[in-house]
XYZ file of C-alpha atoms in Angstrom:
681
model
C 164.440 -30.276 4.046
C 161.483 -28.745 2.253
C 158.008 -30.223 2.475
C 154.586 -29.540 1.056
C 152.968 -30.782 4.259
C 150.847 -27.936 5.681
C 151.866 -28.926 9.198
C 155.555 -28.480 8.416
C 155.302 -24.989 6.984
C 156.865 -22.149 9.045
C 154.692 -19.439 10.543
C 155.735 -15.882 11.262
C 154.302 -14.533 14.500
C 155.501 -10.983 14.917
C 159.310 -11.306 15.088
C 159.147 -15.044 15.888
C 159.587 -17.641 13.165
C 157.834 -20.810 14.273
C 159.399 -23.659 12.316
C 156.106 -25.574 11.853
C 152.431 -25.277 12.750
C 152.339 -27.707 15.713
C 152.233 -26.586 19.310
C 151.419 -27.797 22.784
C 149.001 -25.398 24.417
C 149.346 -24.288 28.033
C 148.403 -26.893 30.616
C 149.524 -27.714 34.118
C 151.033 -31.197 34.463
C 151.558 -30.529 38.181
C 155.285 -31.353 37.943
C 156.222 -28.185 39.817
C 158.187 -28.239 43.044
C 157.341 -25.487 45.506
C 155.729 -23.581 42.670
C 158.899 -23.722 40.543
C 159.472 -25.470 37.158
C 162.509 -27.519 38.185
C 164.071 -30.549 36.510
C 160.999 -32.664 36.009
C 159.062 -29.750 34.532
C 161.991 -28.761 32.294
C 162.618 -32.269 30.942
C 158.946 -32.717 30.123
C 158.933 -29.663 27.866
C 162.428 -30.320 26.505
C 161.295 -33.744 25.306
C 158.585 -32.127 23.155
C 161.202 -29.744 21.781
C 163.364 -32.756 20.984
C 160.349 -34.261 19.234
C 160.201 -31.390 16.744
C 157.312 -29.110 17.740
C 157.583 -25.405 17.037
C 156.085 -23.975 20.205
C 155.545 -25.347 23.685
C 153.429 -23.365 26.115
C 154.083 -23.888 29.791
C 151.792 -23.576 32.801
C 148.085 -23.840 32.947
C 148.247 -21.302 34.446
C 151.115 -19.581 36.272
C 149.616 -17.438 39.026
C 150.356 -13.728 39.176
C 149.166 -12.969 42.718
C 149.498 -14.430 46.153
C 145.696 -14.477 46.622
C 145.406 -16.808 43.620
C 146.653 -19.953 45.373
C 147.611 -22.949 43.273
C 144.627 -25.180 42.476
C 146.729 -28.030 41.031
C 150.506 -27.489 40.959
C 150.403 -24.051 39.326
C 153.674 -22.165 38.883
C 154.294 -19.096 41.061
C 155.112 -16.368 38.555
C 154.513 -13.781 41.294
C 157.902 -14.735 42.828
C 161.230 -13.438 41.510
C 162.903 -16.766 42.202
C 161.030 -18.347 39.271
C 163.135 -16.445 36.723
C 166.234 -18.716 36.690
C 164.067 -21.853 36.575
C 162.096 -20.517 33.611
C 165.358 -19.511 31.959
C 166.706 -23.049 32.219
C 163.517 -24.405 30.676
C 163.603 -21.840 27.857
C 167.262 -22.585 27.124
C 166.620 -26.326 26.955
C 163.838 -25.841 24.397
C 165.637 -23.145 22.418
C 168.515 -25.576 21.833
C 166.062 -27.462 19.604
C 164.645 -24.317 17.970
C 161.418 -24.688 19.917
C 159.870 -21.477 21.107
C 158.584 -21.253 24.670
C 155.709 -19.242 26.077
C 153.868 -19.266 29.371
C 150.264 -18.727 30.383
C 149.718 -16.316 33.275
C 146.546 -15.669 35.222
C 144.742 -14.779 38.354
C 142.544 -17.811 39.043
C 139.808 -15.720 40.573
C 137.115 -18.045 41.919
C 138.661 -21.170 40.365
C 140.613 -22.177 43.489
C 140.108 -22.526 47.216
C 140.486 -20.130 50.119
C 141.824 -22.874 52.411
C 145.111 -23.260 50.500
C 148.514 -21.603 50.757
C 148.104 -18.341 52.758
C 144.358 -18.700 53.404
C 143.541 -15.471 51.619
C 139.973 -14.903 50.394
C 139.074 -15.964 46.864
C 137.729 -13.136 44.736
C 135.856 -12.572 41.496
C 133.928 -9.879 39.648
C 130.863 -10.779 41.732
C 130.240 -13.216 44.589
C 129.169 -16.092 42.345
C 130.381 -19.490 43.540
C 132.208 -21.838 41.168
C 130.845 -25.375 41.678
C 134.109 -27.159 40.835
C 136.191 -25.537 43.595
C 133.301 -24.635 45.866
C 134.700 -21.361 47.198
C 132.415 -18.409 47.840
C 134.346 -15.457 46.357
C 134.293 -11.937 47.682
C 133.502 -9.130 45.262
C 136.767 -7.681 43.961
C 137.394 -4.129 45.233
C 139.155 -1.146 43.682
C 142.336 -1.748 45.630
C 142.271 -5.428 44.582
C 142.027 -4.402 40.947
C 144.961 -1.970 41.275
C 147.304 -4.509 42.876
C 146.322 -7.391 40.567
C 146.874 -5.250 37.461
C 150.307 -4.414 38.837
C 150.878 -8.120 39.580
C 150.159 -9.006 35.946
C 152.714 -6.481 34.768
C 155.371 -7.654 37.176
C 154.754 -11.298 36.234
C 155.113 -10.463 32.527
C 158.433 -8.764 33.254
C 159.694 -11.903 35.019
C 158.729 -14.014 32.022
C 160.533 -11.634 29.686
C 163.603 -11.572 31.921
C 163.709 -15.387 31.811
C 164.076 -15.297 28.032
C 160.660 -16.698 27.219
C 159.312 -15.908 23.787
C 155.974 -14.635 24.996
C 153.033 -14.903 27.352
C 149.329 -15.518 27.046
C 146.582 -14.504 29.437
C 144.092 -17.116 30.550
C 140.529 -15.880 30.075
C 138.231 -18.832 30.426
C 136.922 -19.710 33.857
C 139.380 -17.330 35.589
C 139.293 -13.776 36.903
C 139.715 -11.918 33.602
C 136.753 -13.422 31.834
C 134.843 -13.439 35.092
C 134.295 -9.758 34.247
C 133.187 -10.609 30.708
C 130.446 -13.115 31.458
C 126.902 -12.097 32.463
C 126.867 -15.301 34.530
C 129.652 -14.068 36.817
C 129.500 -10.270 36.519
C 126.552 -8.762 38.361
C 128.176 -5.388 39.014
C 126.500 -2.007 38.569
C 129.716 0.081 38.561
C 132.271 0.932 35.863
C 133.206 -2.767 35.596
C 129.706 -4.127 34.984
C 126.797 -3.815 32.594
C 127.929 -2.783 29.091
C 130.541 -4.723 27.162
C 132.863 -1.715 27.388
C 132.624 -1.856 31.170
C 133.055 -5.604 31.345
C 136.257 -5.315 29.276
C 137.677 -2.527 31.427
C 139.745 -4.819 33.674
C 141.182 -6.627 30.634
C 142.134 -3.278 29.098
C 143.867 -2.196 32.287
C 145.879 -5.414 32.377
C 146.856 -5.096 28.715
C 147.943 -1.492 29.142
C 150.034 -2.296 32.211
C 151.673 -5.343 30.643
C 152.545 -3.529 27.418
C 154.043 -0.693 29.407
C 156.135 -3.230 31.341
C 157.412 -5.409 28.458
C 157.257 -3.108 25.446
C 155.877 -3.714 21.991
C 158.305 -6.421 20.800
C 157.459 -9.084 23.390
C 154.716 -11.491 22.211
C 151.477 -11.234 24.176
C 148.422 -13.330 23.426
C 145.246 -14.472 25.105
C 143.572 -17.831 25.484
C 139.977 -16.761 25.591
C 136.466 -18.111 25.690
C 134.515 -16.751 22.731
C 131.246 -18.505 23.605
C 130.444 -19.960 27.009
C 127.706 -22.058 25.378
C 125.160 -21.971 28.202
C 122.049 -19.880 28.749
C 123.378 -17.344 31.250
C 126.929 -17.307 29.992
C 128.847 -15.162 27.536
C 127.023 -15.550 24.200
C 128.772 -16.215 20.916
C 127.977 -12.752 19.525
C 129.664 -11.010 22.442
C 132.547 -13.464 22.532
C 133.351 -12.911 18.861
C 133.047 -9.166 19.357
C 135.560 -9.360 22.253
C 137.893 -11.293 19.929
C 137.529 -8.538 17.269
C 138.228 -5.803 19.779
C 141.304 -7.555 21.135
C 142.562 -8.220 17.600
C 142.122 -4.555 16.695
C 143.584 -3.227 19.947
C 147.200 -3.469 18.834
C 148.029 -4.911 22.264
C 147.789 -8.647 21.612
C 149.525 -10.747 18.966
C 147.375 -13.904 18.825
C 144.069 -15.365 19.952
C 143.859 -18.890 21.380
C 140.196 -19.773 21.111
C 138.088 -21.818 23.523
C 134.378 -22.577 23.514
C 132.419 -23.597 26.606
C 132.533 -23.352 30.378
C 134.688 -25.182 32.919
C 132.864 -24.564 36.171
C 131.567 -28.160 36.493
C 132.961 -31.562 35.499
C 130.206 -31.982 32.941
C 130.873 -28.601 31.359
C 134.629 -29.260 31.365
C 134.221 -32.401 29.252
C 132.435 -30.372 26.591
C 135.523 -28.166 26.378
C 138.010 -31.044 26.754
C 136.213 -34.202 25.570
C 137.110 -37.676 26.851
C 137.030 -40.992 25.015
C 133.717 -41.712 23.367
C 133.032 -38.030 22.899
C 133.385 -36.012 19.724
C 136.909 -35.255 18.518
C 137.938 -31.664 17.657
C 134.449 -30.392 18.615
C 135.288 -26.664 18.442
C 137.644 -26.597 15.462
C 135.059 -25.136 13.099
C 134.130 -22.546 15.693
C 137.758 -21.453 16.064
C 137.878 -21.168 12.288
C 134.824 -18.875 12.395
C 136.600 -16.618 14.882
C 139.698 -16.514 12.695
C 137.552 -15.578 9.702
C 135.772 -12.880 11.685
C 138.972 -11.356 13.130
C 141.497 -12.099 10.358
C 143.996 -12.469 13.186
C 146.517 -15.167 14.193
C 144.413 -17.928 15.754
C 145.498 -20.925 17.838
C 143.255 -23.654 19.150
C 143.346 -27.026 20.917
C 140.523 -29.321 21.969
C 140.992 -33.052 21.340
C 142.849 -32.645 18.078
C 144.575 -35.922 18.664
C 145.528 -37.137 15.171
C 147.826 -35.744 12.487
C 145.166 -35.887 9.786
C 142.817 -33.552 11.686
C 145.674 -31.224 12.593
C 146.787 -31.087 8.960
C 143.184 -30.351 7.885
C 142.965 -27.481 10.399
C 145.971 -25.775 8.855
C 145.325 -26.666 5.231
C 141.780 -25.249 5.285
C 142.779 -22.039 7.037
C 140.845 -22.703 10.235
C 143.972 -22.191 12.389
C 147.430 -20.700 12.143
C 148.856 -22.978 14.863
C 147.266 -26.222 15.935
C 147.457 -27.470 19.492
C 147.956 -31.219 19.999
C 148.418 -31.160 23.732
C 147.167 -34.478 25.041
C 148.494 -36.093 21.867
C 151.998 -34.940 22.842
C 151.548 -36.338 26.341
C 151.039 -39.696 24.607
C 153.870 -39.132 22.084
C 156.111 -36.046 22.357
C 157.839 -36.980 19.074
C 154.859 -36.557 16.729
C 156.439 -33.929 14.515
C 159.724 -35.771 14.186
C 157.860 -38.899 13.080
C 155.863 -36.893 10.554
C 159.068 -35.381 9.162
C 160.659 -38.843 8.877
C 157.657 -40.397 7.131
C 156.754 -42.483 10.191
C 153.270 -41.239 11.013
C 152.139 -44.837 11.403
C 154.535 -45.184 14.384
C 152.940 -42.326 16.380
C 151.660 -43.553 19.723
C 147.988 -42.578 19.691
C 146.188 -40.528 22.287
C 143.196 -42.735 23.098
C 141.274 -40.032 24.973
C 141.362 -41.918 28.294
C 142.086 -38.579 30.007
C 143.963 -40.365 32.787
C 146.334 -37.392 32.528
C 143.795 -34.702 33.442
C 141.816 -36.791 35.888
C 144.962 -37.337 37.919
C 145.634 -33.600 38.030
C 142.121 -32.720 39.130
C 142.304 -35.381 41.847
C 145.534 -33.861 43.215
C 148.086 -35.999 41.386
C 150.380 -35.295 38.483
C 149.715 -35.822 34.786
C 150.541 -39.328 33.582
C 149.596 -40.818 30.224
C 147.609 -44.027 30.479
C 149.996 -45.752 28.052
C 153.197 -43.757 27.893
C 154.926 -44.228 31.236
C 157.923 -42.120 30.138
C 155.920 -38.869 30.114
C 156.703 -36.984 33.317
C 159.478 -39.448 34.118
C 162.000 -38.279 31.521
C 164.833 -38.219 34.124
C 164.544 -41.995 34.509
C 162.534 -43.457 31.617
C 163.540 -42.642 28.014
C 160.996 -42.067 25.255
C 163.445 -43.573 22.754
C 164.511 -46.990 24.039
C 168.308 -47.456 23.870
C 169.976 -50.616 22.628
C 171.513 -52.798 25.299
C 175.240 -52.517 25.867
C 175.316 -56.045 27.309
C 174.670 -59.478 25.834
C 171.524 -60.192 23.843
C 169.041 -62.253 25.839
C 166.335 -64.738 24.972
C 163.219 -63.233 26.566
C 159.938 -65.069 26.963
C 156.886 -62.979 27.872
C 153.794 -64.839 29.064
C 150.663 -62.779 28.475
C 149.784 -60.306 25.738
C 147.896 -57.723 27.766
C 149.056 -54.116 28.003
C 151.924 -54.878 30.388
C 153.199 -57.929 28.571
C 153.142 -56.201 25.198
C 155.010 -53.223 26.661
C 157.665 -55.463 28.201
C 158.048 -57.271 24.875
C 158.310 -53.992 22.969
C 160.970 -52.559 25.243
C 163.006 -55.785 25.315
C 162.892 -56.030 21.541
C 163.914 -52.384 21.133
C 166.850 -53.227 23.399
C 167.920 -55.795 20.851
C 166.849 -58.968 22.671
C 165.160 -61.976 21.075
C 161.561 -61.934 22.319
C 158.752 -64.485 22.170
C 155.259 -63.743 23.532
C 152.910 -66.538 24.596
C 149.220 -65.710 24.864
C 146.526 -68.093 26.124
C 143.682 -66.587 24.096
C 143.267 -65.985 20.401
C 143.700 -62.203 20.710
C 145.988 -59.800 22.482
C 144.673 -57.173 24.844
C 143.611 -58.764 28.117
C 141.569 -56.421 30.300
C 141.981 -53.519 27.860
C 140.090 -55.487 25.252
C 137.482 -56.287 27.882
C 137.092 -52.567 28.632
C 136.464 -51.817 24.975
C 133.329 -53.968 25.056
C 131.746 -50.770 26.314
C 131.254 -49.116 22.892
C 131.936 -45.686 24.321
C 135.497 -46.739 25.261
C 136.426 -48.600 22.096
C 139.289 -46.153 21.390
C 141.266 -47.801 24.196
C 142.113 -50.564 21.773
C 144.724 -48.161 20.388
C 146.804 -49.058 23.433
C 146.993 -52.607 22.154
C 146.994 -52.005 18.420
C 149.955 -49.612 18.614
C 152.021 -52.161 20.522
C 151.093 -54.971 18.156
C 152.239 -52.847 15.239
C 155.483 -52.046 17.036
C 156.115 -55.734 17.777
C 155.447 -56.587 14.142
C 157.981 -53.904 13.108
C 160.498 -55.354 15.582
C 159.961 -58.936 14.425
C 158.597 -60.260 17.703
C 156.748 -63.580 17.500
C 153.402 -63.858 19.312
C 152.052 -67.361 19.787
C 148.305 -67.223 20.401
C 146.100 -69.976 21.860
C 149.048 -71.103 23.957
C 148.351 -71.892 27.607
C 151.938 -71.965 28.789
C 153.034 -74.528 31.368
C 156.394 -74.854 33.054
C 157.745 -77.295 30.491
C 156.681 -75.035 27.623
C 158.781 -72.245 29.050
C 161.796 -74.421 29.753
C 161.701 -75.799 26.214
C 162.377 -72.249 24.913
C 165.675 -72.053 26.902
C 164.952 -68.526 28.146
C 167.394 -66.142 29.772
C 164.540 -64.018 31.082
C 160.907 -64.927 31.751
C 158.318 -62.183 32.193
C 155.044 -63.266 33.760
C 152.336 -60.907 32.559
C 149.400 -63.258 32.973
C 147.204 -60.696 34.710
C 144.538 -61.746 37.137
C 141.067 -63.215 37.388
C 138.050 -61.525 38.970
C 137.423 -62.168 42.650
C 134.349 -61.720 44.789
C 134.185 -59.254 47.654
C 134.222 -60.859 51.101
C 130.739 -62.287 51.613
C 129.311 -64.175 54.567
C 127.369 -66.350 52.102
C 126.367 -66.508 48.479
C 129.679 -66.596 46.590
C 128.241 -68.950 43.994
C 125.173 -66.771 43.405
C 126.908 -63.576 42.236
C 128.008 -62.653 38.711
C 131.334 -60.919 38.050
C 131.552 -57.607 36.212
C 133.847 -59.414 33.733
C 131.000 -61.747 32.710
C 128.814 -58.739 31.978
C 131.547 -56.919 30.085
C 132.473 -59.967 28.038
C 128.848 -60.695 27.221
C 129.018 -64.225 28.567
C 126.198 -63.331 31.006
C 123.362 -61.049 29.975
C 121.936 -58.453 32.377
C 118.727 -59.577 34.064
C 115.645 -57.434 34.434
C 116.353 -56.158 37.949
C 120.044 -55.904 38.899
C 122.111 -54.849 41.922
C 125.753 -54.065 41.105
C 128.116 -53.906 44.087
C 131.415 -52.136 43.347
C 134.065 -51.816 45.989
C 136.959 -51.502 43.558
C 136.037 -47.980 42.536
C 137.403 -47.804 38.970
C 136.292 -48.214 35.385
C 135.731 -51.948 35.746
C 132.540 -51.719 37.785
C 131.391 -48.550 36.101
C 131.770 -50.099 32.661
C 129.624 -53.053 33.658
C 127.078 -50.699 35.233
C 126.856 -48.649 32.040
C 126.289 -51.769 29.936
C 123.602 -52.975 32.344
C 121.873 -49.581 32.352
C 121.964 -49.364 28.574
C 120.453 -52.861 28.277
C 117.184 -51.543 29.730
C 117.569 -53.308 33.058
C 116.535 -51.671 36.313
C 119.817 -51.090 38.153
C 120.905 -50.109 41.636
C 124.619 -49.301 41.996
C 125.845 -49.888 45.549
C 129.216 -48.679 46.855
C 130.763 -48.760 50.341
C 132.546 -45.498 49.596
C 131.341 -42.000 50.540
C 131.164 -41.261 46.820
C 131.086 -43.908 44.112
C 134.029 -44.810 41.860
C 136.702 -42.909 43.844
C 139.508 -44.405 41.724
C 138.111 -42.698 38.633
C 138.530 -38.991 38.132
C 135.851 -36.351 37.597
C 136.113 -36.053 33.823
C 135.559 -39.761 33.236
C 132.831 -39.667 35.853
C 130.753 -37.465 33.556
C 129.699 -39.891 30.775
C 128.923 -42.646 33.299
C 126.772 -40.319 35.359
C 125.018 -39.085 32.242
C 124.117 -42.666 31.316
C 123.002 -43.459 34.873
C 120.711 -40.456 35.112
C 119.269 -40.970 31.642
C 118.511 -44.614 32.464
C 117.179 -44.001 35.977
C 119.944 -45.863 37.848
C 119.647 -45.743 41.660
C 122.971 -44.997 43.381
C 123.516 -46.009 46.985
C 126.734 -45.064 48.833
C 128.129 -45.887 52.292
C 126.679 -49.382 52.050
C 128.300 -52.831 51.909
C 127.086 -56.100 50.433
C 127.180 -58.648 53.289
C 125.694 -61.777 51.737
C 123.434 -63.135 49.022
C 120.811 -65.897 49.288
C 118.226 -67.333 46.936
C 114.508 -67.148 47.639
C 112.422 -68.651 44.899
C 113.305 -67.094 41.575
C 114.969 -64.102 43.152
C 118.179 -63.278 44.979
C 118.144 -61.442 48.274
C 121.124 -59.148 48.800
C 121.745 -58.372 52.468
C 123.302 -54.955 52.980
C 125.171 -53.548 55.917
C 126.895 -50.379 57.024
C 130.319 -49.393 58.403
C 128.654 -46.546 60.280
C 125.819 -48.218 62.169
C 126.633 -51.741 63.369
C 123.060 -52.813 63.739
C 121.806 -51.448 60.417
C 120.731 -54.022 57.836
C 118.932 -53.708 54.561
C 117.754 -56.087 51.867
C 117.176 -55.913 48.123
C 115.251 -58.510 46.147
C 116.661 -58.658 42.642
C 117.144 -60.999 39.711
C 120.907 -60.665 39.540
C 123.770 -59.502 41.772
C 126.867 -58.311 39.930
C 130.106 -57.694 41.869
C 133.405 -55.939 41.194
C 136.280 -56.492 43.610
C 139.407 -56.335 41.473
C 141.448 -59.350 40.557
C 143.571 -62.054 42.112
C 146.910 -62.736 40.347
C 146.920 -65.619 37.890
C 150.241 -66.800 39.304
C 150.376 -70.569 38.986
C 153.048 -70.462 36.288
C 155.074 -67.907 38.212
C 155.031 -70.073 41.345
C 156.020 -73.151 39.332
C 159.002 -71.347 37.761
C 160.093 -69.470 40.863
C 162.274 -72.235 42.428
C 163.957 -72.807 39.063
C 164.982 -69.177 38.527
C 168.231 -67.395 39.339
C 166.560 -64.717 41.420
C 163.710 -66.779 42.875
C 161.371 -64.119 41.464
C 162.895 -61.497 43.747
C 163.381 -57.853 42.766
C 165.606 -55.357 44.558
C 163.225 -52.387 44.827
C 165.920 -50.012 46.049
C 167.946 -50.620 42.900
C 164.821 -50.564 40.744
C 164.296 -46.997 41.875
C 167.885 -45.800 42.180
C 169.893 -47.910 39.726
C 171.889 -51.128 39.673
C 171.202 -54.808 39.055
C 167.661 -55.387 40.232
C 167.706 -59.217 40.169
C 169.532 -60.727 43.168
C 171.401 -63.982 42.401
C 169.706 -66.305 44.892
C 170.466 -69.412 42.787
C 173.302 -68.366 40.423
C 173.456 -71.805 38.769
C 169.871 -71.549 37.516
C 169.179 -70.810 33.882
C 166.909 -67.739 33.819
C 165.757 -64.592 35.582
C 162.057 -64.478 36.489
C 159.808 -61.556 37.346
C 156.136 -60.680 37.071
C 154.391 -57.428 36.229
C 150.962 -55.767 36.201
C 148.002 -57.595 37.654
C 150.045 -60.808 37.817
C 151.475 -59.103 40.942
C 148.346 -57.392 42.303
C 145.176 -55.766 41.011
C 146.055 -52.302 39.683
C 145.410 -50.424 36.437
C 146.540 -50.065 32.835
C 149.176 -47.454 33.542
C 150.705 -49.511 36.368
C 151.047 -52.533 34.038
C 152.669 -50.483 31.291
C 154.989 -48.737 33.757
C 156.050 -52.147 35.037
C 156.616 -53.286 31.457
C 158.943 -50.448 30.552
C 160.903 -50.050 33.770
C 161.566 -53.752 34.105
C 162.150 -54.150 30.376
C 164.842 -51.482 30.468
C 166.742 -53.534 33.071
C 167.008 -56.681 30.951
């Protein structure tokens, strides 16, 4: 098929023909096992190849040396045993005419010494990176010699595995640690002038080219402007890009702007929801114009229109839609088939990256199949059994997902929703204007249900008889939960829930104490709204740091708002009770650490966040009437088989509940429940 769509035009990179202009840039989903890209890693990239992209880049980054220990699931490209694993991954993608590259690096100071083999962290100079907190030693001549050799050996392994190319990582890692005045304080041949600061990079390039030859594709993902006072300035960054382009030793530039040494700086490179989309696209275009060299770029280019604009206007040669493909790995296929409107949107929640930086693996907030390709399909198969009449109660994220999956399976589905709108707690979260993009989680599912012909009955508070009247074969309880107070010795009736603040049913008072012992977005969202209202706010948490259920990247915009509005933050402190004295409330505080310690705050309003209790009355009413008594066989849920035990075989329907109707959790948990249970109907 021929197309005039700029995104679907082929691109010639050296000897490689990339079938379109869409790629996934290097990132580390932390799916590795013992440093190897085994089945989970392979299936994740193969799914994107199946979805039609031209180039998938693995690893973020694969480490070339033993003294660059993995910071978050990095691949070990310094070990020979990685070659067959990489070969399997490359073969799986090549079957779909998707090219595969890998990013290799020495992390330098961006890791910890107390990992793996407990070898010292090193960098151009002994400048500590705040994010990983290690104090690096100054790299020595013998370190440089062995690491240059390690780069060359790693490149050979990648070539031997049949990969189509490599790129070096040069932002926040060892290589650009030599470039930046902020991290290079040397007075020898590797410091001072730009020629000296580029010496290590030149040594690596020479060694790698000698190892892999001229035909293997070699590129670099590089910072061309660190965008802070002491960092690498734009003028020098662009000059480095020019020199690399003219060196004859690299084949493409992958351009980054900013610094990643703190959470706040990282979000300027990789913005989260509520922050500017594609913030550095124009800058990447400037570098392309200055170098006239193949230029790649990715930084929150999450929609097809922006990606198309980037190619059509000549800003980029290949456009990275990395988080967008975590949300929907089949973007290109849907574009080719004229189904752009069916693309599952990336809503910028950055649940994926926050999980990685907190030591977990990448998961999309609303695509539970990503990273679970071995068990959860991205394309829902039709049922091979009888068609069922499925009733879903609740149109929050989990209920809508269960309805979508059941309908895709071919079942007849009816959704009953008590309110006049779908969305549940997701819609509540979007009352914080900064997080309004989350509504895409709901809007996409509503559009899918409309396409599938699913009926949603709003303003329907379903009772037992309402359900029975529909003669269901399967009933899914997705009613969510209602806010609950933390355990208080007294004063339950005097506190206000975070939900009331978020919904706008209760306005913030002049002087507010917010007590959050849930630790996620719920309390933080209410705190941000209170702070932005002009109220004086103290945020109290019993944790050793506040909001521990929320990762560092999402922490940034909340903390910015709190500091700008003068919010007081108190940790390691519990709310014990609340009493009224005159026109004020007195919050009595206590400590887990000192039994006798007590404190008091006199405020106008006490707001609390303590998760939810399941709204389970309907579930409990239907439970004795169901075939399975609400029971689920967890062993079979995980490993296969019929998950609904026949406790009362003569009964008319199977019953189960999902999401917060079971227990207080999060959006991803509800959606994961929706799809994995829905697939078993």
